[in-house]
Short mmCIF file of C-alpha atoms in Angstrom, two decimals:
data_model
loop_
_atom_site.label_atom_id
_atom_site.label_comp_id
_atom_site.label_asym_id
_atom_site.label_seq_id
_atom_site.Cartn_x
_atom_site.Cartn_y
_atom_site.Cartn_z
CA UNK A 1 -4.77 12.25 14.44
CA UNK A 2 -3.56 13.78 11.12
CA UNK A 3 -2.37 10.80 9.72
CA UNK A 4 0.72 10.09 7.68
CA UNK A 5 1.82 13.33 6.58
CA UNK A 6 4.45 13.54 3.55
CA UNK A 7 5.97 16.64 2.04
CA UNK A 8 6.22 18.09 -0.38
CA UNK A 9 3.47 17.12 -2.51
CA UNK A 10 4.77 17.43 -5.56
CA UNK A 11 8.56 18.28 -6.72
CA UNK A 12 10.16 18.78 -9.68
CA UNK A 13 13.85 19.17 -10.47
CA UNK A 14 16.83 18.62 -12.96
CA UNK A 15 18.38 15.36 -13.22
CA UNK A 16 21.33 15.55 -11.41
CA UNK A 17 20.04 17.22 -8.54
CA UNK A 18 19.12 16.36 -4.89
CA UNK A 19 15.82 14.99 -3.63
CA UNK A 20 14.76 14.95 -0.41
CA UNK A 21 11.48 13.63 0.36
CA UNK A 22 10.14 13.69 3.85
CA UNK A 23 7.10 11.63 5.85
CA UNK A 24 6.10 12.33 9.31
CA UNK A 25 4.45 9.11 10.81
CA UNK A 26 0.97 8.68 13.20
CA UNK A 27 2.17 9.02 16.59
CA UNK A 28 2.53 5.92 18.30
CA UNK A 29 3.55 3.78 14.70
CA UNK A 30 6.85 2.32 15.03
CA UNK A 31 7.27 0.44 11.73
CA UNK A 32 7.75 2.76 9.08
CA UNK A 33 7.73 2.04 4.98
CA UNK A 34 8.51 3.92 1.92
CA UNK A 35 6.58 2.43 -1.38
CA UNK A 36 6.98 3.29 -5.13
CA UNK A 37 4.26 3.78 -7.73
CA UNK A 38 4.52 3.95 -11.24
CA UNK A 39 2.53 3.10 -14.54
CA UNK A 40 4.97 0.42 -15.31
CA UNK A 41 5.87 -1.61 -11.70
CA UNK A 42 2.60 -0.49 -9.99
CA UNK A 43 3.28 -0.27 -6.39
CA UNK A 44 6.96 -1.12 -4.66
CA UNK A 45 8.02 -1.14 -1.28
CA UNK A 46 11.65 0.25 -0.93
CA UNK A 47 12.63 0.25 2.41
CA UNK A 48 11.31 -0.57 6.08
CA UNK A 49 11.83 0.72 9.31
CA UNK A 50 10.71 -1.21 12.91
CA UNK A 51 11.51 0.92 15.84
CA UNK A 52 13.97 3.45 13.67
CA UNK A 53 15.79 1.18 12.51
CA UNK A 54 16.38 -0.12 9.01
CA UNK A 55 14.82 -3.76 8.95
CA UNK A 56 15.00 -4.27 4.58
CA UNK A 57 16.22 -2.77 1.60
CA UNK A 58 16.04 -5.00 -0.42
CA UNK A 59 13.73 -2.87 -2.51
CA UNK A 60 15.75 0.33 -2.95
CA UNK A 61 16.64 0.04 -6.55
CA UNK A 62 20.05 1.96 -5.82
CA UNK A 63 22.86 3.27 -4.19
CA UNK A 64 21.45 6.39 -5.20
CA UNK A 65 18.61 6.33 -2.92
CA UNK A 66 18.82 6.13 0.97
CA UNK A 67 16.42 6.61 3.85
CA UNK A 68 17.14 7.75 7.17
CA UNK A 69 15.06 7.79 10.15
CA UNK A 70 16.67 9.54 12.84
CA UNK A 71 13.56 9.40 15.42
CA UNK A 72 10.40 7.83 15.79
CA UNK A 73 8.56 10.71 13.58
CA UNK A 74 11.01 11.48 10.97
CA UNK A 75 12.02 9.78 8.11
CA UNK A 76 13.53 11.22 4.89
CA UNK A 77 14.12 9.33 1.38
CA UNK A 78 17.12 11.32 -0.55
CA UNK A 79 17.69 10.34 -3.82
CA UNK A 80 21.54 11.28 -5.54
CA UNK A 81 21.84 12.58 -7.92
CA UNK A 82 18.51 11.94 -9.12
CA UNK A 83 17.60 10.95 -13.06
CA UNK A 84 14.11 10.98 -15.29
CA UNK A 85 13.55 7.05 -14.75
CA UNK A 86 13.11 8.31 -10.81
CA UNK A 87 9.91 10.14 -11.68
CA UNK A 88 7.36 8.40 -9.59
CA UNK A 89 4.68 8.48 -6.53
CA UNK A 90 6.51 7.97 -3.22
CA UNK A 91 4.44 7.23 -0.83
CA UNK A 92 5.12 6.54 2.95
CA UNK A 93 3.38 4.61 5.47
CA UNK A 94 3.07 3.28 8.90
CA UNK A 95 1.74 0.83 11.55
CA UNK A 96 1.78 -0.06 14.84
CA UNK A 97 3.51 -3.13 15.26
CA UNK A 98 2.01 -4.93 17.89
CA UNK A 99 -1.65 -5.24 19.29
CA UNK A 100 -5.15 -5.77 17.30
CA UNK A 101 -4.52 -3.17 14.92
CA UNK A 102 -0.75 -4.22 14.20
CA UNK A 103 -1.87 -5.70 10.35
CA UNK A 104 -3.22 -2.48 9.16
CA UNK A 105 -0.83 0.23 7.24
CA UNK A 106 -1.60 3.70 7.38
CA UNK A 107 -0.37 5.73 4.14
CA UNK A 108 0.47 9.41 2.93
CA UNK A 109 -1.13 10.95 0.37
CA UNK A 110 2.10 10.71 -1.31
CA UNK A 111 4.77 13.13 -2.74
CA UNK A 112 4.66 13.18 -7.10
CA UNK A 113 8.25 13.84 -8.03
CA UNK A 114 8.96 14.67 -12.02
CA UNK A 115 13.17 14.68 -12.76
CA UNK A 116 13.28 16.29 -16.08
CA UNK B 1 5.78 -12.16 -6.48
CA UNK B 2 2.92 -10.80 -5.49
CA UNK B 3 1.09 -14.07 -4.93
CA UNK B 4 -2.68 -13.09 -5.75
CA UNK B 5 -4.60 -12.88 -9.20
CA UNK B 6 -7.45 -10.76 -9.57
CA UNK B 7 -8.85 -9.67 -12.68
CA UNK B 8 -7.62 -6.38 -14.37
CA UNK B 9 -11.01 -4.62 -13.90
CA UNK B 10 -14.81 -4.82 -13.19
CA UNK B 11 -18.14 -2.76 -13.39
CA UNK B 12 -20.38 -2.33 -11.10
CA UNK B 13 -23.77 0.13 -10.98
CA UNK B 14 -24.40 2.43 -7.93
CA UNK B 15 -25.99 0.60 -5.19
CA UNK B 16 -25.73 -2.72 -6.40
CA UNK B 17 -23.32 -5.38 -4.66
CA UNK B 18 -20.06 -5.93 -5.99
CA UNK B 19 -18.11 -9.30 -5.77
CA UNK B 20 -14.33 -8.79 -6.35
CA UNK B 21 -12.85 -12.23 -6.39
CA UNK B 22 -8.62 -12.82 -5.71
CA UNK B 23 -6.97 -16.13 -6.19
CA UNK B 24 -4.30 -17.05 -3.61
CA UNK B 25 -3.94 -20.62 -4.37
CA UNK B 26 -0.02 -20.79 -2.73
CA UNK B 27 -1.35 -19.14 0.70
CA UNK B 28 -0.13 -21.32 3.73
CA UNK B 29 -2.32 -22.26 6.70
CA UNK B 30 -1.34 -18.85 9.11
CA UNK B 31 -0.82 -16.43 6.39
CA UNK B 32 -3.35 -13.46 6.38
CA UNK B 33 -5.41 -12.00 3.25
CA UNK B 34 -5.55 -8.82 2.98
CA UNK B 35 -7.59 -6.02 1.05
CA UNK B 36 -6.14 -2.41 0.56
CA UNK B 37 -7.44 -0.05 -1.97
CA UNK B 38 -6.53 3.66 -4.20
CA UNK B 39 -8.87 5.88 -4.68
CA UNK B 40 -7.62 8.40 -7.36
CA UNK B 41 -4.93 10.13 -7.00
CA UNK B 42 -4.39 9.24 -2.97
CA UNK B 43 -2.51 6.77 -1.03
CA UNK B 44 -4.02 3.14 -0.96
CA UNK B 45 -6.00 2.52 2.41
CA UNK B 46 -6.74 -0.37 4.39
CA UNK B 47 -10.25 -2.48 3.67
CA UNK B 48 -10.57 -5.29 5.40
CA UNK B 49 -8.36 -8.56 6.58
CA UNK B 50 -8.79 -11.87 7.27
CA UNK B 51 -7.12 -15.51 8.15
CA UNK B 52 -10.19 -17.67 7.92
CA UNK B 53 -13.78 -17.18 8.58
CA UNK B 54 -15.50 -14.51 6.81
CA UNK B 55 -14.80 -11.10 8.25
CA UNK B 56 -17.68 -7.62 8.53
CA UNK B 57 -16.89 -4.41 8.94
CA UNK B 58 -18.20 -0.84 8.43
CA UNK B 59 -16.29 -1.07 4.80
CA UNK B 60 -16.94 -4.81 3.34
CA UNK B 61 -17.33 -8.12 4.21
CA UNK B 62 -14.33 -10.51 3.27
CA UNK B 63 -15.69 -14.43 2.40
CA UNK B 64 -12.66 -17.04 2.68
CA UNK B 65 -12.94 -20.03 1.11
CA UNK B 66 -12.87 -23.25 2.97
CA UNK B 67 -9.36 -24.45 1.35
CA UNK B 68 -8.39 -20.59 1.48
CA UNK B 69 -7.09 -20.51 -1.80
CA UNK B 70 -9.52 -17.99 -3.05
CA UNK B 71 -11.28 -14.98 -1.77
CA UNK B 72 -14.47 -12.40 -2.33
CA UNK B 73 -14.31 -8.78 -0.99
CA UNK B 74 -17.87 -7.88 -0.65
CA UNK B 75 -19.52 -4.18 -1.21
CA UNK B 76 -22.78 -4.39 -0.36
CA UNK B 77 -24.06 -1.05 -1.70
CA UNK B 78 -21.69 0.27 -4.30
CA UNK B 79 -21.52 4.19 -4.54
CA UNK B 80 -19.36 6.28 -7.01
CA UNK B 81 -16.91 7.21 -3.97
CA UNK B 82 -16.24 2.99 -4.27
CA UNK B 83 -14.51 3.67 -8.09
CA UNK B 84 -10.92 2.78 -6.89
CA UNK B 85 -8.21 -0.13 -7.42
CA UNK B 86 -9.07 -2.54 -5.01
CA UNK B 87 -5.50 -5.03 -4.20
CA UNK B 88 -5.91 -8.17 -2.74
CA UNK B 89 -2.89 -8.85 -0.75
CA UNK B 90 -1.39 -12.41 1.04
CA UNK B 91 0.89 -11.36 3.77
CA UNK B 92 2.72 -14.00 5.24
CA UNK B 93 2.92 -15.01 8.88
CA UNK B 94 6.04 -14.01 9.44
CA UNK B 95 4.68 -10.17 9.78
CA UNK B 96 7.23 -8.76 8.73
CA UNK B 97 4.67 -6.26 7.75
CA UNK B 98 5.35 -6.02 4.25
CA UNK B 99 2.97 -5.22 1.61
CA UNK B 100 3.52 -6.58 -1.66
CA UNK B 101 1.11 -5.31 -4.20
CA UNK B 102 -0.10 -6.51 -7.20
CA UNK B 103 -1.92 -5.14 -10.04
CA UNK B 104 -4.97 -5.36 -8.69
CA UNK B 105 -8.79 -5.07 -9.88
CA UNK B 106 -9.53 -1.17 -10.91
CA UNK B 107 -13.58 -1.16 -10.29
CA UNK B 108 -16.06 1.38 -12.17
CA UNK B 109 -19.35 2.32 -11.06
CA UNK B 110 -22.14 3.36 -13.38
CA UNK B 111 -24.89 5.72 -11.53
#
């Protein structure tokens, strides 16, 4: 399997402008879970997904960020319009949610946005 | 809250064991511990988990303590590929399946 697979690696844009961030999960995984990483907060989780659908966003700092997943391997975190304070690590991950290996969270190697 | 302490950092040498201790003094009776860790610049991976007896794998060895308020990720034979942030997490039972990280323990090793 190629494992979590996120895209791009790496973006930089203008604040103000659209981000769209994508992850592709392992086949099979049906929870899905966007994180945060920066100097400051370390590691965040945003958003979850179990079966598609959203389970707790709690985490998403704003109305300017959403997350979609519109099948079991898609999922897309768009952040607008996006500002400097944004610039992060996303990364994405999943797991299969039942059976022995249903603790164990697979991640990306994670998409480095810069808003300048 | 992320619900662990670990220390901020440790040194090991190459192929030497390596004791990375977490406190998790608020952890109820069916939550799980869990061990993830970064290597630079990737996504963290999983280690090892456990609920309470001491767990092996190909990785590390996790030792619980009786009262399971404390725990000891084990590396038998460091190497440099080990250098990483190791996070000791306490998931609770409810599996939601959330992850909530804390600082965790960033672990050098000297050849």
């Amino acid at each position: 399997d190629a494992g979590v697979i996120q895209s791009p690696r790496h973006e930089v844009t203008e604040m103000g402008q659209e981000v769209t961030l994508r992850c592709k999960p392992i086949s099979g995984h049906n929870s899905l879970f966007w994180y945060r990483q920066t100097m400051m907060r370390g590691l965040e989780l945003l958003i979850y997904f179990n079966n598609n659908v959203p389970i707790d966003d709690s985490g998403m700092p704003e109305d300017r960020f959403s997350a979609k997943m519109p099948n079991a391997s898609f999922s897309t975190l768009k952040i607008q319009p996006s500002e400097p304070r944004d610039s992060a690590v996303y990364f994405c991950a999943s797991r299969r949610n039942r059976g022995l290996a249903k603790n164990i969270q697979y991640f990306g190697a994670g998409t480095r946005l810069s808003v300048l | 809250d992320a619900k662990t302490t670990q220390p901020n950092s440790m040194e090991s040498n190459e192929e030497e064991p390596v004791h990375l201790p977490c406190n998790h003094s608020t952890i109820s009776g069916t939550d799980y511990i869990h061990w993830y860790r970064q290597l630079p610049s990737q996504g963290p991976e999983y280690v090892i988990h456990g609920l309470t007896s001491n767990v092996n794998n190909r990785m590390a060895s996790l030792a619980i303590a009786e009262d399971r308020k404390s725990s000891t990720l084990i590396l038998h034979r460091a190497t440099l590929r080990d250098a990483a942030v190791y996070y000791c997490i306490h998931m609770e039972s409810s599996n939601t399946g959330k992850l909530i990280f804390g600082q965790g323990t960033t672990l050098q090793v000297k050849p």
